[in-house]
mmCIF file of C-alpha atoms in Angstrom:
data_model
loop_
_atom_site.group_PDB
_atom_site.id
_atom_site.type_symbol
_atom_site.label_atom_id
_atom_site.label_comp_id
_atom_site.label_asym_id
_atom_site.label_seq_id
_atom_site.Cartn_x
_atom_site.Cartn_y
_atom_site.Cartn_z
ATOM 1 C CA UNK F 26 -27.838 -2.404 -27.352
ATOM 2 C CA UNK F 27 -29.893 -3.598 -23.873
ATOM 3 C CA UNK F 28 -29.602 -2.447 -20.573
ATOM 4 C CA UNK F 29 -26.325 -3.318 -18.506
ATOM 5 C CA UNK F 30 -27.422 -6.442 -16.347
ATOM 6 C CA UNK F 31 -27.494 -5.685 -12.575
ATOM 7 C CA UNK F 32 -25.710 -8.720 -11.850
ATOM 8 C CA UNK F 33 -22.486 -8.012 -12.233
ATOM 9 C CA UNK F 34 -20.741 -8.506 -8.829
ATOM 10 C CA UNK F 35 -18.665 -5.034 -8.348
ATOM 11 C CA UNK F 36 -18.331 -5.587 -4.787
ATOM 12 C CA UNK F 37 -15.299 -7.906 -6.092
ATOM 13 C CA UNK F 38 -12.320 -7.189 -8.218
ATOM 14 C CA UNK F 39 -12.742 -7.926 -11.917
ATOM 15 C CA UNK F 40 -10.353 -10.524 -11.863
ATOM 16 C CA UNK F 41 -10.050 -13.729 -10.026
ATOM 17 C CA UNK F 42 -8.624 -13.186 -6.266
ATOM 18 C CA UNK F 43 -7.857 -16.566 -5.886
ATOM 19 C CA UNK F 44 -4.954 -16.163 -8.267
ATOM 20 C CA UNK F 45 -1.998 -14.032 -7.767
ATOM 21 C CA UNK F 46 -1.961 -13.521 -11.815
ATOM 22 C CA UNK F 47 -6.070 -12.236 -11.026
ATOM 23 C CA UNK F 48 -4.683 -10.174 -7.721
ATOM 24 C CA UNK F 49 -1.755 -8.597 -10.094
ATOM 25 C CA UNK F 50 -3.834 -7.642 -12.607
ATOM 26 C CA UNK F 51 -6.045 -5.604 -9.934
ATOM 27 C CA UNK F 52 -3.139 -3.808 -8.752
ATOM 28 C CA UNK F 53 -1.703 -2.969 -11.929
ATOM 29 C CA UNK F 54 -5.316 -0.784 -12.290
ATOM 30 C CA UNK F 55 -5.621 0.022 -8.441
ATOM 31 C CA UNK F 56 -1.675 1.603 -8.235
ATOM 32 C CA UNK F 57 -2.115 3.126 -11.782
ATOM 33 C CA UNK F 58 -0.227 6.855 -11.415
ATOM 34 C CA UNK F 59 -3.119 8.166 -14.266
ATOM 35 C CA UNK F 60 -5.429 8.169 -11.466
ATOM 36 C CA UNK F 61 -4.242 10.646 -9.610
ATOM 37 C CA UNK F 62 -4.879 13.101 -12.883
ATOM 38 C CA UNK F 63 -8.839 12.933 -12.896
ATOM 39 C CA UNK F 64 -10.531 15.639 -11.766
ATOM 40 C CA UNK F 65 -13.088 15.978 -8.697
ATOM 41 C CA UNK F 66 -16.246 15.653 -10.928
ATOM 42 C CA UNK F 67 -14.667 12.694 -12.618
ATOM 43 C CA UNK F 68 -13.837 11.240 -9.412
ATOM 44 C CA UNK F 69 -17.869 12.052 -8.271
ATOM 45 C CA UNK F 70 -19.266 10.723 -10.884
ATOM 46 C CA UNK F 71 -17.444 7.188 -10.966
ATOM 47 C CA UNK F 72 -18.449 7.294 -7.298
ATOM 48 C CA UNK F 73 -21.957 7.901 -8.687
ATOM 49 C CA UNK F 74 -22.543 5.570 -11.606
ATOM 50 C CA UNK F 75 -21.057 2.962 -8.629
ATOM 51 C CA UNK F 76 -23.234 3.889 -6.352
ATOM 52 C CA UNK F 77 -26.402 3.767 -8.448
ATOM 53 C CA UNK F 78 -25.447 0.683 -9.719
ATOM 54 C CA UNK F 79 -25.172 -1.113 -5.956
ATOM 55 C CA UNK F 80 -28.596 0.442 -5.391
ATOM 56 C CA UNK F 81 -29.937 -1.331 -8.890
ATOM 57 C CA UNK F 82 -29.765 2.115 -11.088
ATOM 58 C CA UNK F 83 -28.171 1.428 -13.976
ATOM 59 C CA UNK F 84 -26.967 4.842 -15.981
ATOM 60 C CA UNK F 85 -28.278 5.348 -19.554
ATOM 61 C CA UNK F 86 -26.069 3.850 -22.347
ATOM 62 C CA UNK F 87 -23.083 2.207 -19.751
ATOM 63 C CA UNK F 88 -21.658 -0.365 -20.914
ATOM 64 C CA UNK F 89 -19.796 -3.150 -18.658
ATOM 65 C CA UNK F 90 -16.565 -1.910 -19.272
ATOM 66 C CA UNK F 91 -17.335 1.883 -18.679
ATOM 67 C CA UNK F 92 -18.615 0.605 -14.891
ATOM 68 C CA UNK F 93 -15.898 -1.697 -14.054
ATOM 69 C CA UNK F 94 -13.106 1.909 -15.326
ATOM 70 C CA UNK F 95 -15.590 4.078 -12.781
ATOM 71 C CA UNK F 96 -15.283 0.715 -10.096
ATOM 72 C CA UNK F 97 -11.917 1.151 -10.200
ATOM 73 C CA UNK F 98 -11.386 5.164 -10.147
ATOM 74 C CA UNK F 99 -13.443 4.800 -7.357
ATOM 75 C CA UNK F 100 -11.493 2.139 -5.837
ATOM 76 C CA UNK F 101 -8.733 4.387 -6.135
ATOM 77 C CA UNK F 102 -9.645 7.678 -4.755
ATOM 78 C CA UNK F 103 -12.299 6.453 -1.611
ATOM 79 C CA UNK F 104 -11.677 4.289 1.414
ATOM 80 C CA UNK F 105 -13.564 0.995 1.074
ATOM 81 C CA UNK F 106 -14.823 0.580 4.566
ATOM 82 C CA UNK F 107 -15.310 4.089 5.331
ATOM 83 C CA UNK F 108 -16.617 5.779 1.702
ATOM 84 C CA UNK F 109 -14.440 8.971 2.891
ATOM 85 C CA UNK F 110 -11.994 10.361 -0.176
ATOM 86 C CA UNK F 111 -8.664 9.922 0.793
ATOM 87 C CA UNK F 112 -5.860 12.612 0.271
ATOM 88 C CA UNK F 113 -4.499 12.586 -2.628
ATOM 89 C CA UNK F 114 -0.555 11.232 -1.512
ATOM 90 C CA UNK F 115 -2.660 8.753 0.403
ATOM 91 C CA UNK F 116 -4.117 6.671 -2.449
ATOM 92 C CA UNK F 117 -2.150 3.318 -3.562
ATOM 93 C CA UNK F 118 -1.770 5.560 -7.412
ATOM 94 C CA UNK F 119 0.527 7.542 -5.574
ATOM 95 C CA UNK F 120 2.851 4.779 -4.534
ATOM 96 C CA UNK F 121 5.068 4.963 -7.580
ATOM 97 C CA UNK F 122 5.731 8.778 -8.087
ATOM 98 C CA UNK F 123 5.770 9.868 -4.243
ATOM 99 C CA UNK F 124 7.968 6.627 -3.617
ATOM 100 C CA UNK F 125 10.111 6.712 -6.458
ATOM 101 C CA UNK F 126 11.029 10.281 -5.493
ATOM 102 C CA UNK F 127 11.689 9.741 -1.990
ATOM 103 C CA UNK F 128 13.207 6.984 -2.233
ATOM 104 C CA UNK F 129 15.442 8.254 -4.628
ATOM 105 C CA UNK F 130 16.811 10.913 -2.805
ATOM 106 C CA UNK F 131 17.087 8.245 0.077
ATOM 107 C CA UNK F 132 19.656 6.124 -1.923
ATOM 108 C CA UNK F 133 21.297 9.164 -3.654
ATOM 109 C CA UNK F 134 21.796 11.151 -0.099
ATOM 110 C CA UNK F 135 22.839 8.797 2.123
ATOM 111 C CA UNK F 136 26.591 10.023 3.036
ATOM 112 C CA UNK F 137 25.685 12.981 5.240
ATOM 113 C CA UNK F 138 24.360 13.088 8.368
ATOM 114 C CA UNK F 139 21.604 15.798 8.043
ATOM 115 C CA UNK F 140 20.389 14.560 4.952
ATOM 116 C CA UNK F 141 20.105 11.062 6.164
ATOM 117 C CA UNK F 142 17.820 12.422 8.759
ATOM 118 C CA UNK F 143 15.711 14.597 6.718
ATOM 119 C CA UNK F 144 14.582 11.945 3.708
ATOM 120 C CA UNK F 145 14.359 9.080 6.528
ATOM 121 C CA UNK F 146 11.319 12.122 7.908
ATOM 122 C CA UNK F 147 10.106 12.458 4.781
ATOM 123 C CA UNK F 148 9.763 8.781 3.691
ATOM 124 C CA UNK F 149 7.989 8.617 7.496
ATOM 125 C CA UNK F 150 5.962 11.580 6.665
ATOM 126 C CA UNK F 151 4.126 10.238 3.529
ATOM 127 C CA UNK F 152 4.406 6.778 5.192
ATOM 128 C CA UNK F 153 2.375 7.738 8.074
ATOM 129 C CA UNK F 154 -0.365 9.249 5.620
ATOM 130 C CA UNK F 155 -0.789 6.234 3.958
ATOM 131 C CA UNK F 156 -0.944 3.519 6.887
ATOM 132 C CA UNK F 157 -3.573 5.910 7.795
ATOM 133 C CA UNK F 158 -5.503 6.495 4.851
ATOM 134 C CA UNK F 159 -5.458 2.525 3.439
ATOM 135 C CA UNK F 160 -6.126 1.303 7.028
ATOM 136 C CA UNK F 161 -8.578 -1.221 7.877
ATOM 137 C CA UNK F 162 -11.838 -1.084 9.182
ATOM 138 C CA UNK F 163 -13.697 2.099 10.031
ATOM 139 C CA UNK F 164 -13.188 2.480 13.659
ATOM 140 C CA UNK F 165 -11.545 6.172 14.070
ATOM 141 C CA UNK F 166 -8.185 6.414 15.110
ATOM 142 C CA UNK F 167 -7.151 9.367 17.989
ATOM 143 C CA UNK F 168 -4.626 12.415 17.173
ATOM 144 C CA UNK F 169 -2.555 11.143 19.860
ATOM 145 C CA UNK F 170 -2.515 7.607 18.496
ATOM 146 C CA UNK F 171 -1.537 9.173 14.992
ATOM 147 C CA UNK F 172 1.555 11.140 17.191
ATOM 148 C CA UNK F 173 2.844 8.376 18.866
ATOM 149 C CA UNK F 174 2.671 6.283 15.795
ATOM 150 C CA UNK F 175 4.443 9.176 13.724
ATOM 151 C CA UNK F 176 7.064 9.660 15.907
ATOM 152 C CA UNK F 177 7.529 6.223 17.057
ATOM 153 C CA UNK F 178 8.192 5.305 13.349
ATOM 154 C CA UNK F 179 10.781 8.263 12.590
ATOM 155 C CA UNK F 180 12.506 8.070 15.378
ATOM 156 C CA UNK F 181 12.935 4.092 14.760
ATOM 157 C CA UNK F 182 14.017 4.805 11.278
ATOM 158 C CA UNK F 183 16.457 7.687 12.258
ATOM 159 C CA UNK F 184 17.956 5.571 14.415
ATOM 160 C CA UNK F 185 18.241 2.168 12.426
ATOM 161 C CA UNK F 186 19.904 4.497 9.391
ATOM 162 C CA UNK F 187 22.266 6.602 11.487
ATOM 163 C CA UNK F 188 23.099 3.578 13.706
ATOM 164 C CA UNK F 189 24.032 1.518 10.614
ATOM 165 C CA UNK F 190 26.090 4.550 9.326
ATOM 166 C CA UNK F 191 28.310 4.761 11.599
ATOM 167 C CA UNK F 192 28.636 0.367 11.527
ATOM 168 C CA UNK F 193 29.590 0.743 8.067
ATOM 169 C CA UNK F 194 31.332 3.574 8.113
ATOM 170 C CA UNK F 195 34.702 1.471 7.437
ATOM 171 C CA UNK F 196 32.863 -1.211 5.327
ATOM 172 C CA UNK F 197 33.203 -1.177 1.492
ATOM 173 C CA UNK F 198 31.044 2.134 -0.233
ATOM 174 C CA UNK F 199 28.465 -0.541 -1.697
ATOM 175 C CA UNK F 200 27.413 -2.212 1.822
ATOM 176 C CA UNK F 201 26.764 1.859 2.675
ATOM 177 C CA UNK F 202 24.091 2.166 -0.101
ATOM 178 C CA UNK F 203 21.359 -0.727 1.599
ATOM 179 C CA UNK F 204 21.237 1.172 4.940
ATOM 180 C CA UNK F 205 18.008 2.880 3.720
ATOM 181 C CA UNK F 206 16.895 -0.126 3.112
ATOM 182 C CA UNK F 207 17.792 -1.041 6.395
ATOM 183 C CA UNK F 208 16.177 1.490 7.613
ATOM 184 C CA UNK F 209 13.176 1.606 5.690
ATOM 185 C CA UNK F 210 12.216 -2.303 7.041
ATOM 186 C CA UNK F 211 12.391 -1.175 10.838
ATOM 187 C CA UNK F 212 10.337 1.666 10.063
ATOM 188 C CA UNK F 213 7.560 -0.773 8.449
ATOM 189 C CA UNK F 214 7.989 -2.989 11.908
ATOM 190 C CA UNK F 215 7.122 -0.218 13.884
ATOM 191 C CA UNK F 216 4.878 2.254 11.557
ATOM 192 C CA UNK F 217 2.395 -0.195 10.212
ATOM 193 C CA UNK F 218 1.263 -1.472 13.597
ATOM 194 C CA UNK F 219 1.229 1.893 15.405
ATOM 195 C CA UNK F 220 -0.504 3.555 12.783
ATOM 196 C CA UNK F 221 -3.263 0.538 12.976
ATOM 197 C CA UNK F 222 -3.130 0.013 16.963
ATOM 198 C CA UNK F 223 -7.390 1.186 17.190
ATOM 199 C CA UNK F 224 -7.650 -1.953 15.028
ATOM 200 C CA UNK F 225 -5.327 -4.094 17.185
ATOM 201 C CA UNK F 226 -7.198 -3.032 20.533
ATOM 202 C CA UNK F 227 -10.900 -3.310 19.193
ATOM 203 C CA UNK F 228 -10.447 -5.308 15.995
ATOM 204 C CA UNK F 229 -11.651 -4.773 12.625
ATOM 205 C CA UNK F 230 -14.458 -6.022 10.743
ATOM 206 C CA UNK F 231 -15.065 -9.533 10.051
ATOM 207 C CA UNK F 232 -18.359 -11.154 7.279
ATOM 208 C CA UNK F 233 -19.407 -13.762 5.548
ATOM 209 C CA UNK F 234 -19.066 -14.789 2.493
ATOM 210 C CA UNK F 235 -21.956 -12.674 1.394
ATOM 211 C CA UNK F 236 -20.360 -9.458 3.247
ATOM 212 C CA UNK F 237 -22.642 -10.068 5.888
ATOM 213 C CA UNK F 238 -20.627 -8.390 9.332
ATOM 214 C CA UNK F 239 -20.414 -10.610 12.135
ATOM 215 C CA UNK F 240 -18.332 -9.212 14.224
ATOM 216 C CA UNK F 241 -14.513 -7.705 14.952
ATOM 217 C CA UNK F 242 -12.058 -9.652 15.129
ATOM 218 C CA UNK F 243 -7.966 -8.577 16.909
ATOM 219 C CA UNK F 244 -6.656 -11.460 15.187
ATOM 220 C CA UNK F 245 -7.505 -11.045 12.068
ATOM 221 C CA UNK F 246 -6.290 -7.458 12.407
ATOM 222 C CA UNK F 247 -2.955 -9.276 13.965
ATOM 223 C CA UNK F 248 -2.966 -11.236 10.618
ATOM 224 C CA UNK F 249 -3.483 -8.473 8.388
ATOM 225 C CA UNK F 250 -0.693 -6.203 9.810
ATOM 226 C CA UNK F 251 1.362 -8.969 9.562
ATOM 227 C CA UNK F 252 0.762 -9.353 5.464
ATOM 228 C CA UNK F 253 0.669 -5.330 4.986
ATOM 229 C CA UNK F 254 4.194 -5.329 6.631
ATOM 230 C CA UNK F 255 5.900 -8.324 4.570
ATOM 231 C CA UNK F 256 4.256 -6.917 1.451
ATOM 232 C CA UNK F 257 5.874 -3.347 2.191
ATOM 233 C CA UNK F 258 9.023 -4.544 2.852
ATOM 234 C CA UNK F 259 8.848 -7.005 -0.184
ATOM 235 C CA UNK F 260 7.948 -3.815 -1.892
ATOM 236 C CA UNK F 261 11.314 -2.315 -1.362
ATOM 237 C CA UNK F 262 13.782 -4.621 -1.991
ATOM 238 C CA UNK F 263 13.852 -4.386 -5.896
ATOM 239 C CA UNK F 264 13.764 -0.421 -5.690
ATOM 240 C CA UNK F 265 16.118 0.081 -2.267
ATOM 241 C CA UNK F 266 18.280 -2.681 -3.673
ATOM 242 C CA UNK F 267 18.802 -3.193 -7.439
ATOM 243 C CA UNK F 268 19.602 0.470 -8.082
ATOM 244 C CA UNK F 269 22.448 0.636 -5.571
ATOM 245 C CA UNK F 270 24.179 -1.841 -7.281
ATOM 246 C CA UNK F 271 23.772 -0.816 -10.892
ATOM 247 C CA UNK F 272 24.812 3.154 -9.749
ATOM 248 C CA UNK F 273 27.738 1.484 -7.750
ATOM 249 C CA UNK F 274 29.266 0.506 -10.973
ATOM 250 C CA UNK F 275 28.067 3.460 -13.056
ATOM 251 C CA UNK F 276 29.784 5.918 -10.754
ATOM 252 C CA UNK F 277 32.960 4.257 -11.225
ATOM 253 C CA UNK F 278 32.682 5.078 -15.040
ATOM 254 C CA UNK F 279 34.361 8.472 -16.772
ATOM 255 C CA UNK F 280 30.543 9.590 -18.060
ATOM 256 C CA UNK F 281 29.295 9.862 -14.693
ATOM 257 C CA UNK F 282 32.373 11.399 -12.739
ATOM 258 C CA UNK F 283 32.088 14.072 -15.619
ATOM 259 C CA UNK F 284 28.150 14.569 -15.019
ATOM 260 C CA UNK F 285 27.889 14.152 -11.191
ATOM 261 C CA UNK F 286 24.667 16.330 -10.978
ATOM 262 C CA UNK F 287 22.864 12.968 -13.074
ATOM 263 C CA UNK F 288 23.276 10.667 -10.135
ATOM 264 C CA UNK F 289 19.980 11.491 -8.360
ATOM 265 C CA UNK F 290 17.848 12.167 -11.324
ATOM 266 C CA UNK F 291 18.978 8.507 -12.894
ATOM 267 C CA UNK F 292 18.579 7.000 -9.856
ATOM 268 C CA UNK F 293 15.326 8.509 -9.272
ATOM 269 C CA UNK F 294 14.324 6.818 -12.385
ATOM 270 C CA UNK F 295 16.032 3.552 -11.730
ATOM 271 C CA UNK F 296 13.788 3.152 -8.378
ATOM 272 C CA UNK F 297 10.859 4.337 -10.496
ATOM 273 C CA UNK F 298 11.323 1.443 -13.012
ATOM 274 C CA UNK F 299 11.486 -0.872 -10.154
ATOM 275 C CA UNK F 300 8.667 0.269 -8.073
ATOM 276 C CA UNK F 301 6.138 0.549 -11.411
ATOM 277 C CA UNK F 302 6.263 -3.771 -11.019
ATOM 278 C CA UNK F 303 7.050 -4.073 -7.225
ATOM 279 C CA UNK F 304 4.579 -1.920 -6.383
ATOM 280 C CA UNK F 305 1.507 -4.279 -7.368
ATOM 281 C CA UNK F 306 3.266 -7.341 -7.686
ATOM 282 C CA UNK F 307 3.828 -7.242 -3.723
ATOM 283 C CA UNK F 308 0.307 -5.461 -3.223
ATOM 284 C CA UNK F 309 -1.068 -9.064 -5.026
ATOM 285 C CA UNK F 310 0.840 -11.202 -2.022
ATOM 286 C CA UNK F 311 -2.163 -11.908 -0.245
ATOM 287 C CA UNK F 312 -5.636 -11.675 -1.104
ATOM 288 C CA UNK F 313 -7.012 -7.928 -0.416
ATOM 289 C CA UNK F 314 -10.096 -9.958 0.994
ATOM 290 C CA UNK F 315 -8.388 -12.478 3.096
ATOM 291 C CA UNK F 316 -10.015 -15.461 5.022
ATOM 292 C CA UNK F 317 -9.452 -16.976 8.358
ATOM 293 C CA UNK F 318 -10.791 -20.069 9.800
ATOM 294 C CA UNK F 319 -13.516 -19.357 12.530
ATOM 295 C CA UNK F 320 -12.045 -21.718 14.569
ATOM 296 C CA UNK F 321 -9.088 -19.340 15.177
ATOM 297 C CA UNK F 322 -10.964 -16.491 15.813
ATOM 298 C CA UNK F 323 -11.365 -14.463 19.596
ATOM 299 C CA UNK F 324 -13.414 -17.805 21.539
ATOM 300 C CA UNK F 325 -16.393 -15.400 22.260
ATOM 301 C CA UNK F 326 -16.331 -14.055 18.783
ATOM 302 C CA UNK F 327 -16.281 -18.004 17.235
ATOM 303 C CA UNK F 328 -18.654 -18.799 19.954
ATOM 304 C CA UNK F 329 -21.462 -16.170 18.715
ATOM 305 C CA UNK F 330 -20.371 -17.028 14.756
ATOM 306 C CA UNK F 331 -21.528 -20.615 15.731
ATOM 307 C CA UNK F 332 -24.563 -19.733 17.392
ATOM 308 C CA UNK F 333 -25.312 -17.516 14.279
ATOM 309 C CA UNK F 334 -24.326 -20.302 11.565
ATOM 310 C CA UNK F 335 -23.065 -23.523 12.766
ATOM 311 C CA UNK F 336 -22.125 -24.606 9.230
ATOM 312 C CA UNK F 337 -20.530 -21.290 8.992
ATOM 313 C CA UNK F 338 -16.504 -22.564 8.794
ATOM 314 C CA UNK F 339 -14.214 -19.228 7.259
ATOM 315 C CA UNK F 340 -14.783 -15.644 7.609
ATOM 316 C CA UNK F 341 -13.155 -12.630 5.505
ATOM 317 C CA UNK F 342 -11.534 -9.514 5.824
ATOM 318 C CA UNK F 343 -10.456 -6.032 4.173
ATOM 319 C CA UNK F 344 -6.653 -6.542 5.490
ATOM 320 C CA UNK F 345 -5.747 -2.649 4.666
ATOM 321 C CA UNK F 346 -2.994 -1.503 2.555
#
């Protein structure tokens, strides 16, 4: 058997971006819960068979589908603008567990007060870790900025919950069961873009085709906030609303009036069926590498791309997570 060729483009995802079949299949890998089980070395040395192979190294006996597996269990544990490892609730393989938990509990414990509160600060908490650990860009972000953001975001989505409680509090039981969900997409409004203000107020990286950086760029932060928050929210509606329904008719049944303490742990799994497809399938909305005209860029920003490359007509960005 030869030597891996060094031109295999790892930089990319291994399938076509273009494609939201090719952007799917990447975030059926990327959001795969099996990551989070692999050990620091393993995690190291993915990072280092990568890394050597970047450099031109190739390791001894690797074959092409052993580098694109350690691509992607990098991908999954280490920021891609940064290179820092990101916690572990932070990474996109957590999505599915941490969410299906949380949200849950979320659907399950909506009737009281105190509870409402308490998993509406929870789903903020791990929210809040990771808009900040899948941000975009590498400019730092202060504690203060993470505060405001934090508490900007719970208090929004304490409010929108409670508020809508108390609206529906003489609807019909199943119009009850979507106020998380309510909830959960005024939180996104106001989380997302709090959590990512550095990037709105100095911008984040913009390159060519060739990943060559030209710049930063506010509006194609702007842009990429405003695809991370449609994909979130798309992200919830199967698992914040398909589940209500289905348990709105199950509790009405003799099997579950008998065995009340199997609500939360079947609708646990319920949201964690749902969230195992929405999870990527909204990820692969918009290309993690997304383009924007140079002509709609900041004017002194298009300006120096021109000077730079007059023939130069798109440029691309990491739009976060």
């Amino acid at each position: 058997m030869g030597e891996l060729p060094l031109d295999i483009n790892i930089q990319e995802p291994r399938w076509d971006q273009s494609t939201f079949l090719g952007r799917a299949r990447h975030f059926f890998t990327v959001t795969d819960p099996r990551n989070l089980l692999l050990s620091g070395a393993q995690l190291e040395a993915s990072r280092t068979i990568v890394q050597n192979y970047r450099a031109g190294v190739v390791t001894p006996g690797l074959t092409e589908d052993q580098l694109w597996r350690a691509k992607y269990v990098y991908d999954s544990a280490f920021h891609p603008d940064t290179g820092e490892k990101v916690v572990l609730i932070g990474r996109m393989s957590a999505q599915v567990p941490m969410n299906m938990t949380i949200t849950g509990c979320m659907l399950t414990f909506y009737r009281r007060t105190p509870t409402v509160v308490f998993w509406q600060w929870v789903n903020q908490s791990f929210n809040a870790i990771v808009n900040y650990s899948n941000r975009s860009g590498d400019a730092p972000i202060t504690v203060r900025q993470l505060g405001t953001a934090y508490v900007s975001a719970t208090t929004g989505a304490v409010a929108t919950a409670l508020g809508l409680k108390s609206l529906t509090k003489h609807l019909p039981a199943l119009v009850g069961r979507f106020v998380p969900f309510a909830a959960v997409a005024a939180a996104n409004c106001i989380n997302i873009p709090l959590m990512r203000q550095r990037e709105l107020q100095v911008g984040i990286p913009v390159t060519d085709e060739a990943g060559q950086r030209l710049g930063h760029s506010v509006t194609a932060a702007k842009q990429g906030i405003f695809q991370v928050v449609v994909s979130r929210i798309c992200m919830a509606i199967p698992a914040m609303a398909i589940p209500p329904l289905i348990m709105d008719r199950l509790e009405k049944r003799d099997f579950l009036k008998r065995r009340p303490w199997l609500g939360a742990p079947l609708q646990v799994g319920l949201v964690g069926f749902c969230l195992v497809f929405a999870t990527p399938l909204c990820c692969a909305l918009f290309p993690q590498r997304s383009s924007l005209p140079v002509s709609r860029l900041e004017p002194v920003l298009s300006a120096q791309i021109r000077e730079h490359d007059a023939s130069l007509q798109v440029v691309y960005y990491n739009k976060g997570l």
